[in-house]
PDB file of C-alpha atoms in Angstrom:
ATOM      1  CA  UNK A 221       0.000   0.000   0.000  1.00 42.00           C
ATOM      2  CA  UNK A 222       1.409   3.382  -0.960  1.00 45.00           C
ATOM      3  CA  UNK A 223       1.061   5.850   1.851  1.00 53.00           C
ATOM      4  CA  UNK A 224      -0.113   9.286   0.790  1.00 50.00           C
ATOM      5  CA  UNK A 225       3.339  10.865   1.011  1.00 56.00           C
ATOM      6  CA  UNK A 226       4.810   8.131  -1.205  1.00 60.00           C
ATOM      7  CA  UNK A 227       2.700   8.907  -4.271  1.00 59.00           C
ATOM      8  CA  UNK A 228       4.714  10.381  -7.148  1.00 60.00           C
ATOM      9  CA  UNK A 229       5.127  14.134  -7.417  1.00 64.00           C
ATOM     10  CA  UNK A 230       5.986  16.138 -10.516  1.00 64.00           C
ATOM     11  CA  UNK A 231       9.647  16.203  -9.548  1.00 65.00           C
ATOM     12  CA  UNK A 232       9.583  12.492  -8.725  1.00 69.00           C
ATOM     13  CA  UNK A 233       8.059  11.212 -11.956  1.00 71.00           C
ATOM     14  CA  UNK A 234      10.484   9.822 -14.506  1.00 76.00           C
ATOM     15  CA  UNK A 235       9.382   8.742 -17.953  1.00 84.00           C
ATOM     16  CA  UNK A 236       7.584   9.948 -21.025  1.00 91.00           C
ATOM     17  CA  UNK A 237       5.000  12.698 -20.665  1.00 91.00           C
ATOM     18  CA  UNK A 238       1.725  12.060 -22.503  1.00 94.00           C
ATOM     19  CA  UNK A 239      -0.124  15.357 -22.993  1.00 94.00           C
ATOM     20  CA  UNK A 240      -3.823  15.583 -23.885  1.00 96.00           C
ATOM     21  CA  UNK A 241      -5.076  19.028 -24.930  1.00 95.00           C
ATOM     22  CA  UNK A 242      -8.846  19.627 -24.926  1.00 95.00           C
ATOM     23  CA  UNK A 243      -9.528  15.877 -24.798  1.00 96.00           C
ATOM     24  CA  UNK A 244     -12.886  14.136 -24.799  1.00 95.00           C
ATOM     25  CA  UNK A 245     -13.849  12.426 -21.564  1.00 94.00           C
ATOM     26  CA  UNK A 246     -13.641   8.924 -23.031  1.00 95.00           C
ATOM     27  CA  UNK A 247     -10.213   9.746 -24.461  1.00 97.00           C
ATOM     28  CA  UNK A 248      -9.002  10.627 -20.960  1.00 97.00           C
ATOM     29  CA  UNK A 249     -10.383   7.359 -19.514  1.00 96.00           C
ATOM     30  CA  UNK A 250      -8.794   5.187 -22.172  1.00 97.00           C
ATOM     31  CA  UNK A 251      -5.468   7.002 -21.928  1.00 97.00           C
ATOM     32  CA  UNK A 252      -5.367   6.616 -18.144  1.00 97.00           C
ATOM     33  CA  UNK A 253      -6.247   2.936 -18.586  1.00 96.00           C
ATOM     34  CA  UNK A 254      -3.506   2.444 -21.178  1.00 95.00           C
ATOM     35  CA  UNK A 255      -0.598   4.269 -19.491  1.00 94.00           C
ATOM     36  CA  UNK A 256       2.633   2.283 -19.662  1.00 93.00           C
ATOM     37  CA  UNK A 257       4.964   1.867 -16.699  1.00 89.00           C
ATOM     38  CA  UNK A 258       7.320   4.587 -17.994  1.00 90.00           C
ATOM     39  CA  UNK A 259       4.585   7.085 -18.945  1.00 93.00           C
ATOM     40  CA  UNK A 260       2.640   9.719 -17.074  1.00 93.00           C
ATOM     41  CA  UNK A 261      -0.306  11.820 -18.233  1.00 95.00           C
ATOM     42  CA  UNK A 262      -0.771  15.609 -18.237  1.00 94.00           C
ATOM     43  CA  UNK A 263      -4.281  16.968 -18.897  1.00 96.00           C
ATOM     44  CA  UNK A 264      -4.441  20.437 -20.434  1.00 95.00           C
ATOM     45  CA  UNK A 265      -7.647  22.506 -20.820  1.00 93.00           C
ATOM     46  CA  UNK A 266      -9.790  19.705 -19.434  1.00 93.00           C
ATOM     47  CA  UNK A 267     -12.436  20.207 -16.744  1.00 91.00           C
ATOM     48  CA  UNK A 268     -12.522  17.039 -14.657  1.00 93.00           C
ATOM     49  CA  UNK A 269     -15.244  18.112 -12.238  1.00 94.00           C
ATOM     50  CA  UNK A 270     -18.804  18.127 -13.612  1.00 91.00           C
ATOM     51  CA  UNK A 271     -21.091  21.096 -13.962  1.00 90.00           C
ATOM     52  CA  UNK A 272     -23.796  21.952 -11.470  1.00 87.00           C
ATOM     53  CA  UNK A 273     -27.352  22.360 -12.794  1.00 82.00           C
ATOM     54  CA  UNK A 274     -26.607  26.092 -13.075  1.00 85.00           C
ATOM     55  CA  UNK A 275     -23.622  25.307 -15.363  1.00 85.00           C
ATOM     56  CA  UNK A 276     -21.056  26.428 -12.814  1.00 90.00           C
ATOM     57  CA  UNK A 277     -18.208  24.133 -11.843  1.00 90.00           C
ATOM     58  CA  UNK A 278     -18.112  22.365  -8.503  1.00 93.00           C
ATOM     59  CA  UNK A 279     -15.285  23.107  -6.126  1.00 92.00           C
ATOM     60  CA  UNK A 280     -13.546  19.885  -4.984  1.00 92.00           C
ATOM     61  CA  UNK A 281     -14.748  19.929  -1.368  1.00 88.00           C
ATOM     62  CA  UNK A 282     -18.198  21.041  -2.463  1.00 89.00           C
ATOM     63  CA  UNK A 283     -18.500  18.136  -4.898  1.00 92.00           C
ATOM     64  CA  UNK A 284     -17.463  15.583  -2.285  1.00 89.00           C
ATOM     65  CA  UNK A 285     -19.994  16.974   0.199  1.00 85.00           C
ATOM     66  CA  UNK A 286     -22.932  18.011  -1.972  1.00 86.00           C
ATOM     67  CA  UNK A 287     -22.465  16.444  -5.380  1.00 90.00           C
ATOM     68  CA  UNK A 288     -24.813  13.882  -6.952  1.00 92.00           C
ATOM     69  CA  UNK A 289     -24.678  10.262  -5.847  1.00 93.00           C
ATOM     70  CA  UNK A 290     -26.105   6.947  -6.943  1.00 95.00           C
ATOM     71  CA  UNK A 291     -28.978   6.174  -4.586  1.00 94.00           C
ATOM     72  CA  UNK A 292     -29.189   2.515  -3.607  1.00 93.00           C
ATOM     73  CA  UNK A 293     -32.841   1.617  -3.158  1.00 89.00           C
ATOM     74  CA  UNK A 294     -33.631  -0.522  -0.130  1.00 86.00           C
ATOM     75  CA  UNK A 295     -35.087  -3.893  -1.052  1.00 85.00           C
ATOM     76  CA  UNK A 296     -35.596  -7.133   0.822  1.00 87.00           C
ATOM     77  CA  UNK A 297     -32.493  -8.955  -0.357  1.00 90.00           C
ATOM     78  CA  UNK A 298     -28.849  -9.177   0.802  1.00 92.00           C
ATOM     79  CA  UNK A 299     -26.600  -6.228   0.027  1.00 93.00           C
ATOM     80  CA  UNK A 300     -24.116  -8.293  -1.995  1.00 91.00           C
ATOM     81  CA  UNK A 301     -26.763  -8.902  -4.682  1.00 92.00           C
ATOM     82  CA  UNK A 302     -28.474  -5.545  -4.535  1.00 92.00           C
ATOM     83  CA  UNK A 303     -25.501  -3.151  -4.419  1.00 94.00           C
ATOM     84  CA  UNK A 304     -23.591  -4.908  -7.199  1.00 92.00           C
ATOM     85  CA  UNK A 305     -26.680  -4.777  -9.432  1.00 92.00           C
ATOM     86  CA  UNK A 306     -27.347  -1.117  -8.681  1.00 94.00           C
ATOM     87  CA  UNK A 307     -23.738  -0.103  -9.369  1.00 94.00           C
ATOM     88  CA  UNK A 308     -24.278  -1.060 -13.002  1.00 94.00           C
ATOM     89  CA  UNK A 309     -26.413   2.086 -13.178  1.00 93.00           C
ATOM     90  CA  UNK A 310     -23.373   4.380 -12.992  1.00 95.00           C
ATOM     91  CA  UNK A 311     -23.748   6.699 -15.992  1.00 93.00           C
ATOM     92  CA  UNK A 312     -20.517   7.526 -17.804  1.00 93.00           C
ATOM     93  CA  UNK A 313     -21.835  10.976 -18.733  1.00 90.00           C
ATOM     94  CA  UNK A 314     -23.111  11.824 -15.237  1.00 90.00           C
ATOM     95  CA  UNK A 315     -20.289  11.072 -12.783  1.00 89.00           C
ATOM     96  CA  UNK A 316     -21.275  10.571  -9.159  1.00 93.00           C
ATOM     97  CA  UNK A 317     -19.399  11.147  -5.927  1.00 92.00           C
ATOM     98  CA  UNK A 318     -20.169   7.552  -4.892  1.00 95.00           C
ATOM     99  CA  UNK A 319     -23.284   5.702  -3.753  1.00 95.00           C
ATOM    100  CA  UNK A 320     -25.565   5.796  -0.717  1.00 94.00           C
ATOM    101  CA  UNK A 321     -28.474   3.984   0.873  1.00 94.00           C
ATOM    102  CA  UNK A 322     -31.055   5.145   3.408  1.00 90.00           C
ATOM    103  CA  UNK A 323     -32.402   3.332   6.451  1.00 89.00           C
ATOM    104  CA  UNK A 324     -36.204   3.566   6.123  1.00 88.00           C
ATOM    105  CA  UNK A 325     -36.606   3.281   9.900  1.00 87.00           C
ATOM    106  CA  UNK A 326     -34.875   6.571  10.720  1.00 84.00           C
ATOM    107  CA  UNK A 327     -34.094   8.107   7.297  1.00 85.00           C
ATOM    108  CA  UNK A 328     -30.367   8.165   8.077  1.00 86.00           C
ATOM    109  CA  UNK A 329     -28.238   7.779   4.939  1.00 89.00           C
ATOM    110  CA  UNK A 330     -24.927   5.907   4.608  1.00 92.00           C
ATOM    111  CA  UNK A 331     -22.595   7.211   1.903  1.00 93.00           C
ATOM    112  CA  UNK A 332     -19.577   5.440   0.368  1.00 95.00           C
ATOM    113  CA  UNK A 333     -17.215   6.856  -2.245  1.00 95.00           C
ATOM    114  CA  UNK A 334     -15.588   4.537  -4.778  1.00 97.00           C
ATOM    115  CA  UNK A 335     -12.142   5.860  -3.872  1.00 95.00           C
ATOM    116  CA  UNK A 336     -12.802   4.800  -0.262  1.00 95.00           C
ATOM    117  CA  UNK A 337     -13.555   1.259  -1.490  1.00 97.00           C
ATOM    118  CA  UNK A 338     -10.143   1.203  -3.186  1.00 96.00           C
ATOM    119  CA  UNK A 339      -8.248   2.816  -0.313  1.00 94.00           C
ATOM    120  CA  UNK A 340      -9.958   0.580   2.235  1.00 95.00           C
ATOM    121  CA  UNK A 341      -8.939  -2.513   0.276  1.00 95.00           C
ATOM    122  CA  UNK A 342      -5.348  -1.231   0.185  1.00 93.00           C
ATOM    123  CA  UNK A 343      -5.271  -0.695   3.958  1.00 93.00           C
ATOM    124  CA  UNK A 344      -6.744  -4.171   4.503  1.00 94.00           C
ATOM    125  CA  UNK A 345      -4.172  -5.697   2.150  1.00 92.00           C
ATOM    126  CA  UNK A 346      -1.307  -3.817   3.800  1.00 89.00           C
ATOM    127  CA  UNK A 347      -2.466  -4.906   7.259  1.00 89.00           C
ATOM    128  CA  UNK A 348      -2.908  -8.566   6.283  1.00 87.00           C
ATOM    129  CA  UNK A 349       0.715  -8.816   5.141  1.00 83.00           C
ATOM    130  CA  UNK A 350       2.288  -7.134   8.181  1.00 76.00           C
ATOM    131  CA  UNK A 351       3.252  -8.454  11.595  1.00 68.00           C
ATOM    132  CA  UNK A 352       2.840  -4.921  12.896  1.00 75.00           C
ATOM    133  CA  UNK A 353       0.212  -2.383  11.781  1.00 81.00           C
ATOM    134  CA  UNK A 354      -2.425  -5.097  11.778  1.00 91.00           C
ATOM    135  CA  UNK A 355      -6.090  -4.210  12.154  1.00 94.00           C
ATOM    136  CA  UNK A 356      -7.259  -5.231  15.617  1.00 94.00           C
ATOM    137  CA  UNK A 357     -10.876  -6.348  16.043  1.00 94.00           C
ATOM    138  CA  UNK A 358     -12.909  -6.739  19.240  1.00 93.00           C
ATOM    139  CA  UNK A 359     -16.537  -6.540  20.294  1.00 91.00           C
ATOM    140  CA  UNK A 360     -19.519  -8.806  20.712  1.00 88.00           C
ATOM    141  CA  UNK A 361     -23.088  -9.282  19.528  1.00 87.00           C
ATOM    142  CA  UNK A 362     -23.652  -7.134  16.463  1.00 89.00           C
ATOM    143  CA  UNK A 363     -21.105  -4.484  17.451  1.00 93.00           C
ATOM    144  CA  UNK A 364     -17.389  -4.360  16.679  1.00 94.00           C
ATOM    145  CA  UNK A 365     -14.644  -2.060  17.969  1.00 95.00           C
ATOM    146  CA  UNK A 366     -11.478  -1.803  15.889  1.00 96.00           C
ATOM    147  CA  UNK A 367      -8.105  -0.115  15.670  1.00 95.00           C
ATOM    148  CA  UNK A 368      -7.119   0.553  12.044  1.00 95.00           C
ATOM    149  CA  UNK A 369      -3.665   1.825  10.961  1.00 90.00           C
ATOM    150  CA  UNK A 370      -3.467   5.279   9.424  1.00 86.00           C
ATOM    151  CA  UNK A 371      -2.379   5.774   5.820  1.00 77.00           C
ATOM    152  CA  UNK A 372      -0.318   8.897   6.471  1.00 76.00           C
ATOM    153  CA  UNK A 373       0.662   8.800  10.156  1.00 77.00           C
ATOM    154  CA  UNK A 374       2.123   6.255  12.537  1.00 80.00           C
ATOM    155  CA  UNK A 375      -1.017   5.834  14.604  1.00 85.00           C
ATOM    156  CA  UNK A 376      -4.256   3.859  14.700  1.00 91.00           C
ATOM    157  CA  UNK A 377      -7.782   5.122  14.214  1.00 93.00           C
ATOM    158  CA  UNK A 378     -10.587   3.958  16.489  1.00 95.00           C
ATOM    159  CA  UNK A 379     -13.448   2.552  14.397  1.00 96.00           C
ATOM    160  CA  UNK A 380     -16.850   1.416  15.676  1.00 96.00           C
ATOM    161  CA  UNK A 381     -19.159  -0.787  13.617  1.00 96.00           C
ATOM    162  CA  UNK A 382     -22.600  -1.270  15.086  1.00 91.00           C
ATOM    163  CA  UNK A 383     -25.662  -3.050  13.904  1.00 91.00           C
ATOM    164  CA  UNK A 384     -23.529  -5.390  11.807  1.00 93.00           C
ATOM    165  CA  UNK A 385     -25.553  -7.318   9.220  1.00 93.00           C
ATOM    166  CA  UNK A 386     -26.985 -10.655  10.306  1.00 90.00           C
ATOM    167  CA  UNK A 387     -26.012 -13.867   8.533  1.00 86.00           C
ATOM    168  CA  UNK A 388     -28.547 -13.662   5.729  1.00 88.00           C
ATOM    169  CA  UNK A 389     -27.664 -10.007   5.126  1.00 88.00           C
ATOM    170  CA  UNK A 390     -31.281  -8.830   4.978  1.00 88.00           C
ATOM    171  CA  UNK A 391     -30.802  -6.000   7.496  1.00 91.00           C
ATOM    172  CA  UNK A 392     -27.777  -4.489   5.751  1.00 94.00           C
ATOM    173  CA  UNK A 393     -29.399  -1.043   5.460  1.00 93.00           C
ATOM    174  CA  UNK A 394     -29.282  -0.650   9.278  1.00 92.00           C
ATOM    175  CA  UNK A 395     -25.476  -0.564   9.286  1.00 94.00           C
ATOM    176  CA  UNK A 396     -23.794   2.394  11.014  1.00 91.00           C
ATOM    177  CA  UNK A 397     -20.148   3.200  11.673  1.00 93.00           C
ATOM    178  CA  UNK A 398     -17.867   5.824  13.175  1.00 92.00           C
ATOM    179  CA  UNK A 399     -14.181   6.616  12.768  1.00 93.00           C
ATOM    180  CA  UNK A 400     -11.925   9.149  14.481  1.00 87.00           C
ATOM    181  CA  UNK A 401     -10.009  10.108  11.329  1.00 88.00           C
ATOM    182  CA  UNK A 402      -9.918  13.631   9.940  1.00 83.00           C
ATOM    183  CA  UNK A 403     -11.793  12.751   6.746  1.00 80.00           C
ATOM    184  CA  UNK A 404     -14.718  11.277   8.662  1.00 73.00           C
ATOM    185  CA  UNK A 405     -15.106  14.409  10.799  1.00 72.00           C
ATOM    186  CA  UNK A 406     -14.643  16.733   7.812  1.00 73.00           C
ATOM    187  CA  UNK A 407     -17.532  15.175   5.907  1.00 70.00           C
ATOM    188  CA  UNK A 408     -19.655  14.067   8.893  1.00 61.00           C
ATOM    189  CA  UNK A 409     -23.123  15.619   8.634  1.00 54.00           C
ATOM    190  CA  UNK A 410     -21.642  18.128   6.162  1.00 55.00           C
ATOM    191  CA  UNK A 411     -24.234  17.811   3.412  1.00 55.00           C
ATOM    192  CA  UNK A 412     -26.985  20.420   3.538  1.00 55.00           C
ATOM    193  CA  UNK A 413     -29.075  18.659   0.877  1.00 59.00           C
ATOM    194  CA  UNK A 414     -30.810  16.460   3.404  1.00 59.00           C
ATOM    195  CA  UNK A 415     -32.875  17.010   6.526  1.00 65.00           C
ATOM    196  CA  UNK A 416     -31.429  13.885   8.125  1.00 65.00           C
ATOM    197  CA  UNK A 417     -27.718  13.163   8.692  1.00 74.00           C
ATOM    198  CA  UNK A 418     -25.508  11.386   6.201  1.00 81.00           C
ATOM    199  CA  UNK A 419     -23.029   8.903   7.660  1.00 87.00           C
ATOM    200  CA  UNK A 420     -19.872   8.877   5.580  1.00 89.00           C
ATOM    201  CA  UNK A 421     -17.954   5.602   5.292  1.00 94.00           C
ATOM    202  CA  UNK A 422     -14.213   6.298   5.138  1.00 93.00           C
ATOM    203  CA  UNK A 423     -11.450   3.941   4.016  1.00 94.00           C
ATOM    204  CA  UNK A 424     -10.655   2.921   7.620  1.00 95.00           C
ATOM    205  CA  UNK A 425     -14.246   1.724   8.078  1.00 96.00           C
ATOM    206  CA  UNK A 426     -14.033  -0.245   4.814  1.00 97.00           C
ATOM    207  CA  UNK A 427     -10.737  -1.886   5.817  1.00 96.00           C
ATOM    208  CA  UNK A 428     -12.085  -2.613   9.285  1.00 96.00           C
ATOM    209  CA  UNK A 429     -15.213  -4.228   7.886  1.00 97.00           C
ATOM    210  CA  UNK A 430     -13.137  -6.577   5.695  1.00 96.00           C
ATOM    211  CA  UNK A 431     -11.103  -7.640   8.734  1.00 95.00           C
ATOM    212  CA  UNK A 432     -14.283  -8.033  10.797  1.00 95.00           C
ATOM    213  CA  UNK A 433     -15.712 -10.390   8.166  1.00 93.00           C
ATOM    214  CA  UNK A 434     -12.499 -12.404   8.392  1.00 92.00           C
ATOM    215  CA  UNK A 435     -12.139 -12.826  12.160  1.00 91.00           C
ATOM    216  CA  UNK A 436     -15.273 -11.684  14.030  1.00 91.00           C
ATOM    217  CA  UNK A 437     -16.798 -15.144  14.258  1.00 88.00           C
ATOM    218  CA  UNK A 438     -13.678 -16.323  16.086  1.00 87.00           C
ATOM    219  CA  UNK A 439     -14.145 -13.808  18.918  1.00 85.00           C
ATOM    220  CA  UNK A 440     -16.335 -14.820  21.864  1.00 78.00           C
ATOM    221  CA  UNK A 441     -18.470 -17.090  19.705  1.00 78.00           C
ATOM    222  CA  UNK A 442     -19.813 -14.333  17.463  1.00 85.00           C
ATOM    223  CA  UNK A 443     -21.508 -15.250  14.215  1.00 86.00           C
ATOM    224  CA  UNK A 444     -20.156 -14.681  10.695  1.00 89.00           C
ATOM    225  CA  UNK A 445     -20.509 -11.233   9.079  1.00 92.00           C
ATOM    226  CA  UNK A 446     -21.838 -11.197   5.477  1.00 93.00           C
ATOM    227  CA  UNK A 447     -20.440  -8.957   2.723  1.00 93.00           C
ATOM    228  CA  UNK A 448     -21.566  -5.338   2.628  1.00 95.00           C
ATOM    229  CA  UNK A 449     -18.946  -3.490   0.552  1.00 96.00           C
ATOM    230  CA  UNK A 450     -17.756  -4.680  -2.884  1.00 96.00           C
ATOM    231  CA  UNK A 451     -14.009  -4.950  -3.431  1.00 96.00           C
ATOM    232  CA  UNK A 452     -12.027  -3.422  -6.319  1.00 96.00           C
ATOM    233  CA  UNK A 453     -11.134  -5.673  -9.226  1.00 95.00           C
ATOM    234  CA  UNK A 454      -7.642  -5.874 -10.685  1.00 94.00           C
ATOM    235  CA  UNK A 455      -8.445  -3.551 -13.596  1.00 95.00           C
ATOM    236  CA  UNK A 456      -9.698  -0.654 -11.448  1.00 96.00           C
ATOM    237  CA  UNK A 457      -6.702  -1.024  -9.120  1.00 95.00           C
ATOM    238  CA  UNK A 458      -4.446  -0.576 -12.153  1.00 95.00           C
ATOM    239  CA  UNK A 459      -6.574   2.369 -13.317  1.00 96.00           C
ATOM    240  CA  UNK A 460      -6.290   3.995  -9.885  1.00 94.00           C
ATOM    241  CA  UNK A 461      -2.537   3.426  -9.875  1.00 92.00           C
ATOM    242  CA  UNK A 462      -2.335   5.285 -13.187  1.00 94.00           C
ATOM    243  CA  UNK A 463      -4.348   8.154 -11.694  1.00 94.00           C
ATOM    244  CA  UNK A 464      -1.366   8.579  -9.374  1.00 90.00           C
ATOM    245  CA  UNK A 465       0.659   9.368 -12.521  1.00 91.00           C
ATOM    246  CA  UNK A 466      -1.940  11.793 -13.909  1.00 94.00           C
ATOM    247  CA  UNK A 467      -1.599  15.552 -13.527  1.00 93.00           C
ATOM    248  CA  UNK A 468      -3.603  18.625 -14.452  1.00 93.00           C
ATOM    249  CA  UNK A 469      -1.642  21.174 -16.458  1.00 91.00           C
ATOM    250  CA  UNK A 470      -2.737  24.725 -15.685  1.00 86.00           C
ATOM    251  CA  UNK A 471      -0.271  27.548 -15.043  1.00 84.00           C
ATOM    252  CA  UNK A 472       1.687  24.727 -13.408  1.00 86.00           C
ATOM    253  CA  UNK A 473       1.273  20.969 -13.110  1.00 87.00           C
ATOM    254  CA  UNK A 474      -0.569  19.647 -10.083  1.00 90.00           C
ATOM    255  CA  UNK A 475      -1.780  16.314  -8.801  1.00 90.00           C
ATOM    256  CA  UNK A 476      -5.419  15.312  -9.134  1.00 93.00           C
ATOM    257  CA  UNK A 477      -7.402  16.202  -6.026  1.00 92.00           C
ATOM    258  CA  UNK A 478      -9.695  13.694  -4.293  1.00 91.00           C
ATOM    259  CA  UNK A 479     -12.842  14.918  -6.048  1.00 94.00           C
ATOM    260  CA  UNK A 480     -11.235  14.680  -9.505  1.00 95.00           C
ATOM    261  CA  UNK A 481      -9.971  11.198  -8.706  1.00 95.00           C
ATOM    262  CA  UNK A 482     -13.482  10.200  -7.625  1.00 96.00           C
ATOM    263  CA  UNK A 483     -15.038  11.583 -10.832  1.00 96.00           C
ATOM    264  CA  UNK A 484     -12.618   9.627 -13.029  1.00 97.00           C
ATOM    265  CA  UNK A 485     -13.124   6.381 -11.092  1.00 97.00           C
ATOM    266  CA  UNK A 486     -16.899   6.846 -11.348  1.00 96.00           C
ATOM    267  CA  UNK A 487     -16.558   7.476 -15.063  1.00 96.00           C
ATOM    268  CA  UNK A 488     -14.470   4.328 -15.452  1.00 97.00           C
ATOM    269  CA  UNK A 489     -17.115   2.331 -13.577  1.00 97.00           C
ATOM    270  CA  UNK A 490     -19.683   3.834 -15.956  1.00 96.00           C
ATOM    271  CA  UNK A 491     -17.677   2.556 -18.932  1.00 96.00           C
ATOM    272  CA  UNK A 492     -16.674  -0.884 -17.686  1.00 95.00           C
ATOM    273  CA  UNK A 493     -19.579  -1.710 -15.310  1.00 95.00           C
ATOM    274  CA  UNK A 494     -17.557  -4.315 -13.407  1.00 94.00           C
ATOM    275  CA  UNK A 495     -14.839  -2.439 -11.531  1.00 96.00           C
ATOM    276  CA  UNK A 496     -16.128  -3.597  -8.133  1.00 97.00           C
ATOM    277  CA  UNK A 497     -17.420  -7.010  -7.161  1.00 95.00           C
ATOM    278  CA  UNK A 498     -18.436  -9.201  -4.238  1.00 94.00           C
ATOM    279  CA  UNK A 499     -17.264 -12.281  -6.146  1.00 92.00           C
ATOM    280  CA  UNK A 500     -13.542 -11.828  -5.667  1.00 91.00           C
ATOM    281  CA  UNK A 501     -11.244 -14.888  -5.496  1.00 88.00           C
ATOM    282  CA  UNK A 502      -9.996 -16.205  -2.168  1.00 86.00           C
ATOM    283  CA  UNK A 503      -6.872 -14.363  -1.076  1.00 87.00           C
ATOM    284  CA  UNK A 504      -7.544 -11.350  -3.328  1.00 90.00           C
ATOM    285  CA  UNK A 505      -6.235  -8.994  -0.637  1.00 87.00           C
ATOM    286  CA  UNK A 506      -2.762 -10.515  -0.950  1.00 85.00           C
ATOM    287  CA  UNK A 507      -2.505  -9.280  -4.533  1.00 81.00           C
ATOM    288  CA  UNK A 508      -3.283  -5.601  -3.837  1.00 85.00           C
ATOM    289  CA  UNK A 509      -0.330  -3.239  -3.775  1.00 69.00           C
TER     290      UNK A 509
END
């Protein structure tokens, strides 16, 4: 897992520069997908963030807090079938900031960005291969308390998962979680589109949930935890790696911000339709870098 400070900078990138001037959106996606190991991409005169209804551009933080999302409709079936089916609805021409579902009992929404799915899988993979920095899981009943390693600092975040799904997965929409990381608090209840709060699922919660699925049934006789979050496939992991070698060329070159990264991943999901899946092979986390 690359920690945030290890991602390539302009001065640290070596290789051939591929420049796209005034490109079409699909051209950007395919170029990012096809970057070679010794190439990096510079986008010139290309607006990554989508337009608001009033034809003004979103600001990055504004898009991540108030932008459009794919709404997962609550139905009486396990999340692993329902969420994967609904994610096929990602529209290439209308990029989302992720997907969300709403608990009909209290109208509280749970939001997950696609970049958090990728980052959470990376943290889980990193932790599973280390003797130190492992995710620690405790708790009982349908509640779990975890300590998840940070991506950028030498510390652990406290994560709480409560109302974990039951074995059949039918009550998945009741899931709630909390994390003490900065991202969680920055976005927590930050959307003003909704009367009721929006619980944001960060990458530490995703990583912690994967580890909880793996070991929770071994603790104090707890029962197994069914899948709730789809994992990234090999192709989208490669695509995301290439986003780390993609820069916006304005008066100077700069890295993609989180919102721009999210838009491009959503667009790639809209093109390919199978970037995330619950049907990943056994040991998939060992192959994530």
